[in-house]
Short mmCIF file of C-alpha atoms in Angstrom, two decimals:
data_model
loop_
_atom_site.label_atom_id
_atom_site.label_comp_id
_atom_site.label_asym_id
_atom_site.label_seq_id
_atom_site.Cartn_x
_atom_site.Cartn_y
_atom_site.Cartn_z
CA UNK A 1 -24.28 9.74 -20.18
CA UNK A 2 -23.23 12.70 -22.57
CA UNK A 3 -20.75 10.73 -23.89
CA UNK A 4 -23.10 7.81 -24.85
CA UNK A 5 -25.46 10.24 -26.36
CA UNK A 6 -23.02 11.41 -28.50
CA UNK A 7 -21.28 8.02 -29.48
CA UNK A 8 -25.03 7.12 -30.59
CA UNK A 9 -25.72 10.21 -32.34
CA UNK A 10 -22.15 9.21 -34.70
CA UNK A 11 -23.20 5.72 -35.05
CA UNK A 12 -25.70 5.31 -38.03
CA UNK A 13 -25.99 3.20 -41.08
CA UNK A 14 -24.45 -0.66 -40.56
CA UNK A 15 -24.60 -0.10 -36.53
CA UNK A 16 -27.71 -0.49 -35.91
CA UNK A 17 -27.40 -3.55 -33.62
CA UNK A 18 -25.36 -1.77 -31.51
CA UNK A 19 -27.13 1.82 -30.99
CA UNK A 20 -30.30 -1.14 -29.93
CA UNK A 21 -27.88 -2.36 -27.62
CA UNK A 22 -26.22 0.69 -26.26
CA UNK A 23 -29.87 2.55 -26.00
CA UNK A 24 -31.08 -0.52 -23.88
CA UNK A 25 -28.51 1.58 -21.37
CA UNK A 26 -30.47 4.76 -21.96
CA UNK A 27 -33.45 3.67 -20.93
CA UNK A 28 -32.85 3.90 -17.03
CA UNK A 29 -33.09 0.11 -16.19
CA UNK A 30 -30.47 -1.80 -15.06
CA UNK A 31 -29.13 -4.58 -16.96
CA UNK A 32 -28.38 -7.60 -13.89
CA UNK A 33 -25.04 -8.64 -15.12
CA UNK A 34 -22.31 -6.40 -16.50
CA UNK A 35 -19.03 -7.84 -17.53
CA UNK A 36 -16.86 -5.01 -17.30
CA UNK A 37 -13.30 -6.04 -18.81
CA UNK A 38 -14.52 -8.18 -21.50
CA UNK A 39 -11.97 -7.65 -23.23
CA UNK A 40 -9.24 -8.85 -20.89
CA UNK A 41 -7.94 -12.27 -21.45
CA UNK A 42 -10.33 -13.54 -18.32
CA UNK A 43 -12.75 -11.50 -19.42
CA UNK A 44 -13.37 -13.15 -22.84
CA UNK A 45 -14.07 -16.47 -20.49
CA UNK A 46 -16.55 -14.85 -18.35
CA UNK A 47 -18.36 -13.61 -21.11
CA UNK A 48 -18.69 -16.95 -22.31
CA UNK A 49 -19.69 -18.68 -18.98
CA UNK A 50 -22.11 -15.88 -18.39
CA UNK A 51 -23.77 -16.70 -22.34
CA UNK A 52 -23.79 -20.30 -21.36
CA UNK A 53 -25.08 -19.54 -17.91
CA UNK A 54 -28.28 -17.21 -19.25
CA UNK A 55 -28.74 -19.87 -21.74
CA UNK A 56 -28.97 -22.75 -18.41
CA UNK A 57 -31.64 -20.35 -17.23
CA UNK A 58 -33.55 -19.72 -19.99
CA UNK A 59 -33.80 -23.83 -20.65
CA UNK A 60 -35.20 -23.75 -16.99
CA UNK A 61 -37.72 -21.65 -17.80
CA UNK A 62 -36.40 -19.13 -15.20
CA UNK A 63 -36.53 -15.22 -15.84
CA UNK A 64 -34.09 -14.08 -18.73
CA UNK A 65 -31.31 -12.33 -17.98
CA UNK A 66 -30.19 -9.12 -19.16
CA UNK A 67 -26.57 -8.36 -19.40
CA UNK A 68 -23.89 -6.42 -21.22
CA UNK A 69 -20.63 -6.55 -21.82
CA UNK A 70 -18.20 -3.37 -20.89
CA UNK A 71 -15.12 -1.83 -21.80
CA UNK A 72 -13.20 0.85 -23.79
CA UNK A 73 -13.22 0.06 -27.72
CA UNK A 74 -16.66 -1.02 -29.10
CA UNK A 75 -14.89 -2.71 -31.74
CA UNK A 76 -13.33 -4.81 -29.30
CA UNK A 77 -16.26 -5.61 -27.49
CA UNK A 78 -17.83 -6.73 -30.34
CA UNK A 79 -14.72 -9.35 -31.52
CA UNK A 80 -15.70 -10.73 -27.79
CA UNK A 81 -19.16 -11.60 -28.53
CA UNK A 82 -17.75 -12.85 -32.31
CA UNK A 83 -15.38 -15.15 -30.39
CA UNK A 84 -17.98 -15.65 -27.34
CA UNK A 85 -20.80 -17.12 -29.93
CA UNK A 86 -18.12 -19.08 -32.09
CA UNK A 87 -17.15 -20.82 -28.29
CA UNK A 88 -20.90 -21.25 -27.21
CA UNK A 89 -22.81 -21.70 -30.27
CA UNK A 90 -24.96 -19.25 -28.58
CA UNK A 91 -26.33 -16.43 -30.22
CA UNK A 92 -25.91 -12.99 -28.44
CA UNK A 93 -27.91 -10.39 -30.04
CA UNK A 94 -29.29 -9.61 -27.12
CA UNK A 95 -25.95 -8.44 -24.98
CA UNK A 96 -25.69 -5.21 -24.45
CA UNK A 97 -22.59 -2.84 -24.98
CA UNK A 98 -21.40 -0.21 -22.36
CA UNK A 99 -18.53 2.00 -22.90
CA UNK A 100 -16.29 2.76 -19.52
CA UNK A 101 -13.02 3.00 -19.03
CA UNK A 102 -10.90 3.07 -15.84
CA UNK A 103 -9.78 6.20 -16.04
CA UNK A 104 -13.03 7.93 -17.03
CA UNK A 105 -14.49 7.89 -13.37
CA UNK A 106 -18.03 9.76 -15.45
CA UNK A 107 -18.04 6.20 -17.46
CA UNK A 108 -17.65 4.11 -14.75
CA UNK A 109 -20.73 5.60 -12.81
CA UNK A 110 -22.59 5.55 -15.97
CA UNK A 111 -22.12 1.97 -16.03
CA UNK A 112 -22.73 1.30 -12.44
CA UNK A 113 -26.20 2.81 -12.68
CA UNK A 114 -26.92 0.52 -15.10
CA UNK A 115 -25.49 -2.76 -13.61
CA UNK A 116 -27.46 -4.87 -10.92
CA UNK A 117 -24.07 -6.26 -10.46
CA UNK A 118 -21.08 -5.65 -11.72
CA UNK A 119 -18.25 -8.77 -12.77
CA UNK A 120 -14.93 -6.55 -12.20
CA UNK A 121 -12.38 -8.45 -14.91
CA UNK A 122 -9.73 -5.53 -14.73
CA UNK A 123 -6.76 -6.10 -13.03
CA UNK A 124 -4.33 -5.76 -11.59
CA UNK A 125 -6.74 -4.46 -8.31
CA UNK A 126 -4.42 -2.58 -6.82
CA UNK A 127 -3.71 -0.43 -9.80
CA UNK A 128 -6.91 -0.49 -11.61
CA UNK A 129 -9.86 -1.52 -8.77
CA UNK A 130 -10.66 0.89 -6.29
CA UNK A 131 -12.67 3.18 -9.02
CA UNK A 132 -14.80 0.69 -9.89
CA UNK A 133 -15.59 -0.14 -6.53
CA UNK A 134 -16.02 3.63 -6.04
CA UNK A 135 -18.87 3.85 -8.78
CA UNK A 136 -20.32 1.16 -7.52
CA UNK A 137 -20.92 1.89 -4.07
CA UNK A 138 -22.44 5.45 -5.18
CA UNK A 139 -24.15 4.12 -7.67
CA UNK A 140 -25.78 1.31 -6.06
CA UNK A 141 -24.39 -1.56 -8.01
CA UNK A 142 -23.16 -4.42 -6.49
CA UNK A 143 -19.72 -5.92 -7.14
CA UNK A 144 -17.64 -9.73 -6.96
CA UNK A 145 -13.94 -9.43 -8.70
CA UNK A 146 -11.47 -12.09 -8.95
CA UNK A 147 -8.50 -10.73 -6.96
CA UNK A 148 -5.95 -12.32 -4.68
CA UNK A 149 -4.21 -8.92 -3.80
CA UNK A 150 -4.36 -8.49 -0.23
CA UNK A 151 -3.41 -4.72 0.03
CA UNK A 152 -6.51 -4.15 -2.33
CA UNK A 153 -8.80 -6.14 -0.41
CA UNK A 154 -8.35 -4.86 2.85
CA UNK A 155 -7.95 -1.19 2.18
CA UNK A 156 -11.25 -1.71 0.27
CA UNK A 157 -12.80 -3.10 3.10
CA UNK A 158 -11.46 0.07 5.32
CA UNK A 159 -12.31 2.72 2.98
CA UNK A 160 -15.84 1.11 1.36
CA UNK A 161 -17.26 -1.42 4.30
CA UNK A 162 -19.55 1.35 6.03
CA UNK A 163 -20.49 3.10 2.89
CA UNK A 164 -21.37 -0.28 0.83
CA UNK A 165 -23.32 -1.26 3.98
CA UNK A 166 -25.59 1.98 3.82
CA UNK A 167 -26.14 1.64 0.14
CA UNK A 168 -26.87 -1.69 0.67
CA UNK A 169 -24.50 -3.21 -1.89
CA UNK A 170 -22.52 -6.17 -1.43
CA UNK A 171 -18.74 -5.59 -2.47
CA UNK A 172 -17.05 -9.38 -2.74
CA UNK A 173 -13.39 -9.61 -3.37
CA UNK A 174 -11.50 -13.11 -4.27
CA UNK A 175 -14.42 -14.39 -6.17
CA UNK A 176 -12.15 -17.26 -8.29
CA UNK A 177 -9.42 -19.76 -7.59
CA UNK A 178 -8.48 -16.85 -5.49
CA UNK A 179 -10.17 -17.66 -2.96
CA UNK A 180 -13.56 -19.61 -3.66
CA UNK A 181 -12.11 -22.97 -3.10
CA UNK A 182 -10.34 -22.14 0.30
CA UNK A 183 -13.15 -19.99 1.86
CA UNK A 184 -16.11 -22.07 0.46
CA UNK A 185 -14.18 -25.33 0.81
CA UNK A 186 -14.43 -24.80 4.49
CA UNK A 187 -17.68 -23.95 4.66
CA UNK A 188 -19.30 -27.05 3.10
CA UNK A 189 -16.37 -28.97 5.58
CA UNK A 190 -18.33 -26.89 8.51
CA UNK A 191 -21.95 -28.16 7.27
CA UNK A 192 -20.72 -31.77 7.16
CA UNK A 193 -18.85 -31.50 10.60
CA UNK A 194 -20.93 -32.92 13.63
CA UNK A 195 -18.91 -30.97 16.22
CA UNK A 196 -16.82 -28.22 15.80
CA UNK A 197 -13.62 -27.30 13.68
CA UNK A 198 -10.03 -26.31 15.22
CA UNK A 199 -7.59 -26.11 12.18
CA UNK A 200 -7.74 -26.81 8.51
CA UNK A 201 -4.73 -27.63 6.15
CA UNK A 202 -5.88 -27.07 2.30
CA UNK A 203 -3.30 -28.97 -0.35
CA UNK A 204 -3.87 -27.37 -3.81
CA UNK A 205 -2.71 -29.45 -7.19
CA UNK A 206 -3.33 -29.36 -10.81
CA UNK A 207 -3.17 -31.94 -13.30
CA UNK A 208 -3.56 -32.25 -17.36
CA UNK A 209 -1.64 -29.53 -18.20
CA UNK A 210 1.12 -28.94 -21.17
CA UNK A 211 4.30 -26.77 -22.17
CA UNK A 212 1.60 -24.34 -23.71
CA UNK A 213 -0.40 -23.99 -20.43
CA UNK A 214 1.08 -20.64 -19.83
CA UNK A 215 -0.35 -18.18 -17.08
CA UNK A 216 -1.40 -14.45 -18.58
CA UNK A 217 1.00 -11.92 -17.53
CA UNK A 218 -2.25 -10.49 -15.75
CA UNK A 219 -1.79 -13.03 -12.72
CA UNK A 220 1.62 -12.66 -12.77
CA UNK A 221 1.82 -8.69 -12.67
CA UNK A 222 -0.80 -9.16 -9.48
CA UNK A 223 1.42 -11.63 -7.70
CA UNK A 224 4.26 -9.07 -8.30
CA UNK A 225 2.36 -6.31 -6.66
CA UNK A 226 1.33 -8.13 -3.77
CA UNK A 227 4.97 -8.75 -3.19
CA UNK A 228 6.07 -5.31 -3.56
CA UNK A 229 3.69 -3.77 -1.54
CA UNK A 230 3.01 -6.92 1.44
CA UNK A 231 4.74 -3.88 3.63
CA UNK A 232 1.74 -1.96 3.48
CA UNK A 233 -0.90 -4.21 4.45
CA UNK A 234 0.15 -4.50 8.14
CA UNK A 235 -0.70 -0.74 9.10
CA UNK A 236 -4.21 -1.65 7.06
CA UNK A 237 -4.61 -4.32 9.04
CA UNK A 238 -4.12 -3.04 12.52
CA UNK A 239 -6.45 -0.41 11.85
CA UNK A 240 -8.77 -2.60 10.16
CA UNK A 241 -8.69 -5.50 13.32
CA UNK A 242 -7.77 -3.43 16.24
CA UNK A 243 -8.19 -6.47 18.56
CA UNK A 244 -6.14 -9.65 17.40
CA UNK A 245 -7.77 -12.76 18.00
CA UNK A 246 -8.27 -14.70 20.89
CA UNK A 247 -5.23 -17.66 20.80
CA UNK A 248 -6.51 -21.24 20.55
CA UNK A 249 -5.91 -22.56 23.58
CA UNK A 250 -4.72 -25.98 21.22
CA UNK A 251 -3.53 -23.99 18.53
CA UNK A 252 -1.57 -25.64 15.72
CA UNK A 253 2.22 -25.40 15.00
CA UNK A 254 3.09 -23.20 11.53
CA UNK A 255 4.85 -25.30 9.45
CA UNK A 256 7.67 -24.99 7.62
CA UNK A 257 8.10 -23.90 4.03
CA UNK A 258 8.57 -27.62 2.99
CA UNK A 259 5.96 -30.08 5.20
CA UNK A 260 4.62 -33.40 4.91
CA UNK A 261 1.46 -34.23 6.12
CA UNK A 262 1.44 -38.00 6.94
CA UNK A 263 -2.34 -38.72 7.04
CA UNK A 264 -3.23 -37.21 3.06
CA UNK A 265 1.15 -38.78 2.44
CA UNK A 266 1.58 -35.12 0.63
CA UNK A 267 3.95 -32.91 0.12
CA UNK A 268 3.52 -29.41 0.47
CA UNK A 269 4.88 -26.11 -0.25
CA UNK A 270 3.40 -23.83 1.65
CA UNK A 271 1.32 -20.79 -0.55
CA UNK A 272 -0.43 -18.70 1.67
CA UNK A 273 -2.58 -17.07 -1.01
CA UNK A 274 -6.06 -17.69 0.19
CA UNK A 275 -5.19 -16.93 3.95
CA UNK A 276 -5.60 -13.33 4.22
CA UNK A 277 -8.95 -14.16 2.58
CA UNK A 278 -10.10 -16.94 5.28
CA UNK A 279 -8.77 -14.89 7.89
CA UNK A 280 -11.18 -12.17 7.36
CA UNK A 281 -13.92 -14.89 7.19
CA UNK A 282 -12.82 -16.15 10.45
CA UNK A 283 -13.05 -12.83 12.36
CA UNK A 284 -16.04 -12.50 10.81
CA UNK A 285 -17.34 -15.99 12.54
CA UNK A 286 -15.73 -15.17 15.83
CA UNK A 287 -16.92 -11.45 16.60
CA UNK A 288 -20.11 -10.92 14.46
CA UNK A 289 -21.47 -15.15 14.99
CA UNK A 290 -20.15 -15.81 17.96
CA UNK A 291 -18.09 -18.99 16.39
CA UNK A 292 -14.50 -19.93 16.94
CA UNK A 293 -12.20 -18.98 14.08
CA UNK A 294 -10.65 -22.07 12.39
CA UNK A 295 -7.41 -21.71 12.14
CA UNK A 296 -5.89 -22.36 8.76
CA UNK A 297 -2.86 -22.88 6.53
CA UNK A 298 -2.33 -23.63 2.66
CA UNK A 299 -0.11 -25.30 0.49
CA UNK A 300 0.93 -26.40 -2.95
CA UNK A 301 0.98 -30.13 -3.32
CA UNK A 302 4.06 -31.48 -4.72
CA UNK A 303 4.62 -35.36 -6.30
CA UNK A 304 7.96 -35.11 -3.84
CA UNK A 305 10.24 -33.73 -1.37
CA UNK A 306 12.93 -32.97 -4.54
CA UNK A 307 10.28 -31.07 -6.59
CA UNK A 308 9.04 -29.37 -3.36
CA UNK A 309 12.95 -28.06 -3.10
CA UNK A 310 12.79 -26.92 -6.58
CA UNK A 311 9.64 -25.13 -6.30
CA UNK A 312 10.80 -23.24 -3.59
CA UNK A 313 13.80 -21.96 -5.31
CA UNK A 314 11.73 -20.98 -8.44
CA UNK A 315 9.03 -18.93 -5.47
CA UNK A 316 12.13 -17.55 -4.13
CA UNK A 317 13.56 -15.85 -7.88
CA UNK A 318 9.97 -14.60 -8.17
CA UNK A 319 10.06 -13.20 -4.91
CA UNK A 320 13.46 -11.41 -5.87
CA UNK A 321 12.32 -10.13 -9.07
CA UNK A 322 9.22 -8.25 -7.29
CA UNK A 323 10.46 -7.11 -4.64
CA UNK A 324 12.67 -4.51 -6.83
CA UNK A 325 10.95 -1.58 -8.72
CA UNK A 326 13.86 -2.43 -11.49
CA UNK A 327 13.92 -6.02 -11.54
CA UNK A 328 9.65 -5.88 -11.53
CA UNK A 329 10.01 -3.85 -15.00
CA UNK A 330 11.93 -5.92 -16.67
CA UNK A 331 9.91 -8.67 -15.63
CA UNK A 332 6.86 -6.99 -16.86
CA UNK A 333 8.51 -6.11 -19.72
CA UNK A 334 10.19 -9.64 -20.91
CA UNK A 335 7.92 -11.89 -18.45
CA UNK A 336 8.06 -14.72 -20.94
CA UNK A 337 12.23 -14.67 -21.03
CA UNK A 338 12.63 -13.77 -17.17
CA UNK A 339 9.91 -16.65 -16.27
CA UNK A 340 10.57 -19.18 -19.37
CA UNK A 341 7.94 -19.22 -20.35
CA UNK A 342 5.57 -19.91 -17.53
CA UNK A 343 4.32 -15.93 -17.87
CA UNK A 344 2.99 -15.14 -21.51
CA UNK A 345 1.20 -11.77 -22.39
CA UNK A 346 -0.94 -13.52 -25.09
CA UNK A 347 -1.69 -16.03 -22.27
CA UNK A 348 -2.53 -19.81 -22.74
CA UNK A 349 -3.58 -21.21 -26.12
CA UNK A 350 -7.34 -22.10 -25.29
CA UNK A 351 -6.38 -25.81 -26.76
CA UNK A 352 -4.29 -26.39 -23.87
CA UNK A 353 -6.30 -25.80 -21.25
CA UNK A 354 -9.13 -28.26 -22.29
CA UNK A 355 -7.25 -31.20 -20.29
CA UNK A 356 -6.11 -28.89 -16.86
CA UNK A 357 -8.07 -29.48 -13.68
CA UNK A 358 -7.65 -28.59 -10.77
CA UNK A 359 -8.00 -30.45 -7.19
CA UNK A 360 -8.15 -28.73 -3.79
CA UNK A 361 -8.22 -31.52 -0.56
CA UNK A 362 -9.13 -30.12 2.75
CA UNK A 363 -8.21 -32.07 6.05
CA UNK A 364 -10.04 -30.22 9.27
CA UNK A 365 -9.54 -31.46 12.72
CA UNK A 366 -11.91 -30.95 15.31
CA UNK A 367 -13.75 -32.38 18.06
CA UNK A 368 -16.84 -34.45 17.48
CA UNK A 369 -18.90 -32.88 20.04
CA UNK A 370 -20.03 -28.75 19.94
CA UNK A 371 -19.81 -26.41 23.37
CA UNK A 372 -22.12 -24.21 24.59
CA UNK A 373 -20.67 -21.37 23.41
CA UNK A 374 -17.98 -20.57 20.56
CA UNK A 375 -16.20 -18.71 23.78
CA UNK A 376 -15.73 -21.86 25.46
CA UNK A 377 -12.98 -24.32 26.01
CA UNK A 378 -11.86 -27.70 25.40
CA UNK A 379 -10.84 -30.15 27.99
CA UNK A 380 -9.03 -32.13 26.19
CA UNK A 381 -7.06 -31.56 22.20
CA UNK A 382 -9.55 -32.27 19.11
CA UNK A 383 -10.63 -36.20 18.31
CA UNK A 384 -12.32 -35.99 15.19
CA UNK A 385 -11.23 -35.33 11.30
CA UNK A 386 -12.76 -34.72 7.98
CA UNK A 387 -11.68 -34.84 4.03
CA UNK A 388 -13.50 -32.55 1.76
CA UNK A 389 -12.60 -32.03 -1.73
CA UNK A 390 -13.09 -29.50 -4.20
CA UNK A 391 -12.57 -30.27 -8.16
CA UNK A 392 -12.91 -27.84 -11.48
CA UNK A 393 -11.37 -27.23 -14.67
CA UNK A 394 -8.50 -25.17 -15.62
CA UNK A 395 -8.53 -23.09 -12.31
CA UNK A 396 -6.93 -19.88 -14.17
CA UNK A 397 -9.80 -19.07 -16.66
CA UNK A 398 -12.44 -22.04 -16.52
CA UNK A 399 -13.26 -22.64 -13.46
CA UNK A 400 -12.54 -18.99 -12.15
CA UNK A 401 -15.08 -17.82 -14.48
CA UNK A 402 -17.88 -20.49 -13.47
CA UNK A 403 -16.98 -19.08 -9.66
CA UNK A 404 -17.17 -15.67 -10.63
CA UNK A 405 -20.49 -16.09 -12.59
CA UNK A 406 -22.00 -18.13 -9.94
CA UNK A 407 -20.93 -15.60 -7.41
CA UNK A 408 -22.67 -12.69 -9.16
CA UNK A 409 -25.77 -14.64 -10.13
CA UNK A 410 -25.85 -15.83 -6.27
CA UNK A 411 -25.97 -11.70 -5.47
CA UNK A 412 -28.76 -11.64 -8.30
CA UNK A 413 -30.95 -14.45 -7.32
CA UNK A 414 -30.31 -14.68 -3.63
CA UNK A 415 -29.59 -11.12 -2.31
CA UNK A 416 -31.70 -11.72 0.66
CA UNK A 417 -29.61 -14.83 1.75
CA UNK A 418 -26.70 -13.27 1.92
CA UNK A 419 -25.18 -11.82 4.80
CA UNK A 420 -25.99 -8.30 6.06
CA UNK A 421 -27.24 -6.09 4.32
CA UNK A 422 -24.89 -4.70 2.20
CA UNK A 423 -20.62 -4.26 2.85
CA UNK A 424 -17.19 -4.65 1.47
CA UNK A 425 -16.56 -9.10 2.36
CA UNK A 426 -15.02 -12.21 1.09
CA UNK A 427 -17.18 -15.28 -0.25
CA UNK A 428 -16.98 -17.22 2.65
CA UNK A 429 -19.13 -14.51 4.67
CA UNK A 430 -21.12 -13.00 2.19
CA UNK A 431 -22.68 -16.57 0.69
CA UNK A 432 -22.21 -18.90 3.60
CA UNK A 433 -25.89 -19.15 3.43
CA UNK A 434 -26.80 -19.57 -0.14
CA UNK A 435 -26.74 -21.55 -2.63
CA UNK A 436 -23.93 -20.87 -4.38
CA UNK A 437 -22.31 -24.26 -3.96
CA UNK A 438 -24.78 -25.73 -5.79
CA UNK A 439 -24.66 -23.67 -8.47
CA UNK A 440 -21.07 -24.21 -9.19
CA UNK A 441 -21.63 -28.30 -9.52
CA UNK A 442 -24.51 -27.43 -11.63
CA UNK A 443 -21.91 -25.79 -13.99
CA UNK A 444 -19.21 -28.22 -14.14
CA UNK A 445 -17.44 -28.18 -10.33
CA UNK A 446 -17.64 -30.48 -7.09
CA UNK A 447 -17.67 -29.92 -3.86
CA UNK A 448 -17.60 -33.17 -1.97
CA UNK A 449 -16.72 -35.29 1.50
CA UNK A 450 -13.71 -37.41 0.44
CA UNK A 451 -13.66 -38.70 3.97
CA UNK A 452 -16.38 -38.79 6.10
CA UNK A 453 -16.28 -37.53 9.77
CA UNK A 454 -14.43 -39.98 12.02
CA UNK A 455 -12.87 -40.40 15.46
CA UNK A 456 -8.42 -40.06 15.41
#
């Protein structure tokens, strides 16, 4: 708080705007959204999705919302909201600025205080998120983030669960294409499902893309540590889940790296990205709901059994270059040489992205009619299966910040719906009740049956 005083004791003259916006902070209220890592790559999009989405709300005639943007460099922040009203067409005069930085724990529980919720864009996690779920927890600020990084995740849920429950916060990891589709996918498969789920196999694709569709290095450097560090979650884990799950008693093969599944005719390489993510959901179901866990598995759709081959031979040089502290500099250092150009630090040009979409088809297999009890057994293997499909734009930047948005505004506007009290969760526990599904189509993504339920 000192240092804000000060900062706005400096600023005089042409800065007015900003010491109105900064004070707002002074004040003692909380502002309901703050985007902290606006000045990311990602964060620049969730700024704008957030302008567009108080703009939605405001043409509803709905409470206005109050928000800010956060980060280091005020400069900065303000060439966000230059480039966030040239996007939108949206004036944002009304945004608010908060200075924090990540390795200023004071600033980040200044800016907790001050947040209803907080839209983490400052990755990687496992380097740069455990602070700001820290100040958030103390500070009574709730928090959704975008990462995939299991290691993160998990040890957040160990160290954070009990504390986040007592503060009565809700802490949501995976809150984009990581893992919103997956978890949420199966959830609206569960509400259309007259019966009961066994298995689920998710095919992921994208389409409309070009050469200059590039990935920020931010993903990559995340994918890298998840890699070098996938030794670590296992001791997490085991004291985490003490008590594995109880084995299907029709449980479904693992398949190979390279699978065809003959009903969708797709080829798949399997990406196991989102499991950690539905796991946790699905131990959730089981020993707090009383539900059986679905088991699940995930893969990258491929046009054919050739490209599937070569994809698995490009997963397989990333894999080498991570798992090496050497090899993972240089590929932080030249990611765009080691990775041709697939990995760029300045990212995607926006132009390029206007065309990508992404598509995410679900099979489930289950039986048509529901036991008793989740605890019970099947006579006889499962009889019924379902399509569901879930569709968005670019899945890297668009459509991860309409699901991060949604998620936080789903905290804001539905707190009471969703689950417990407060705790450290994925999406697929902490909204299975709301409405956040319906938010996302209302800002540009579907979530539909491709296949109704029938009889195998």
């Amino acid at each position: 708080m000192l240092k804000a005083s000060r900062y706005l004791m400096s600023s005089v003259g042409g800065h007015q705007t900003l010491l109105t916006r900064m004070a707002s902070g002074l004040a003692g209220q909380r502002y309901d959204l703050v985007v902290f890592g606006a000045t990311g790559y990602t964060g620049q999009f969730v700024v704008e999705e957030v302008a567009r989405t108080a703009q939605q709300e405001r043409s509803q005639g709905k409470v206005p919302l109050s928000w800010a943007i956060a980060g280091r460099s005020e400069k900065k922040l303000q060439d966000v909201l230059t480039t966030a009203k040239k996007e939108t067409g949206l004036s944002l005069e009304d945004v608010g600025l908060v200075l924090a930085d990540v390795s200023d724990q004071k600033s980040l529980n200044e800016m907790a205080a001050k947040s209803n919720v907080v839209i983490n864009c400052v990755g990687p996690y496992q380097l740069y998120g455990e602070p700001v779920v820290q100040a958030c927890v103390e500070n009574g600020a709730n928090h959704v983030d975008i990462s995939g990084e299991t290691l993160f995740m998990e040890s957040m849920q160990l160290k954070y669960n009990k504390a986040a429950e007592k503060a009565g916060v809700h802490i949501v990891n995976a809150c984009g294409y990581d893992s919103i589709p997956a978890d949420l996918g199966i959830r609206h498969m569960i509400r259309n499902f007259k019966g009961e789920l066994n298995s689920v196999e998710m095919f992921v694709q994208t389409s409309g893309g070009s050469s200059k569709s590039a990935i920020h290095t931010g993903t990559m450097e995340s994918a890298a540590l998840v890699i070098a560090n996938r030794s670590k979650v296992g001791a997490i884990r085991r004291e985490l889940f003490p008590t594995p799950l109880p084995k299907p008693k029709y449980k479904v093969a693992k398949k190979g790296f390279l699978y065809k599944n003959d009903t969708l005719g797709y080829w798949g390489v399997s990406f196991p990205s989102d499991e950690p993510v539905v796991y946790r959901t699905q131990r959730y179901r089981h020993e707090m709901l009383g539900e059986r866990p679905i088991q699940f598995q995930q893969f990258i759709r491929m046009p054919s059994l050739l490209h599937g081959a070569m994809l698995i031979i490009g997963m397989a040089y990333f894999f080498l270059l991570s798992s090496f502290a050497w090899t993972r500099n240089l590929l932080f250092k030249y990611p765009d040489i080691l990775t041709a150009g697939l990995f760029k630090k300045a990212g995607a040009e926006r132009e390029s992205l206007k065309n990508l979409k992404f598509t995410v088809t679900q099979i489930g297999h289950g039986w048509s009619e529901k036991l008793a009890e989740g605890s019970d057994e099947y006579a006889s293997p499962p009889d019924s299966s379902i399509i569901v499909k879930v569709k968005g734009p670019d899945p890297g930047y668009g459509a991860t910040s309409i699901m991060m948005v949604s998620a936080a505004m789903t905290i804001l506007r539905e707190k009471s719906l969703c689950a417990e009290k407060g705790g450290v969760m994925t999406p697929g526990i902490a909204f299975a009740n709301t409405g956040i599904i319906e938010r996302m189509c209302e800002r540009g993504m579907s979530f539909t049956v491709e296949q109704e339920q029938q009889k195998n």
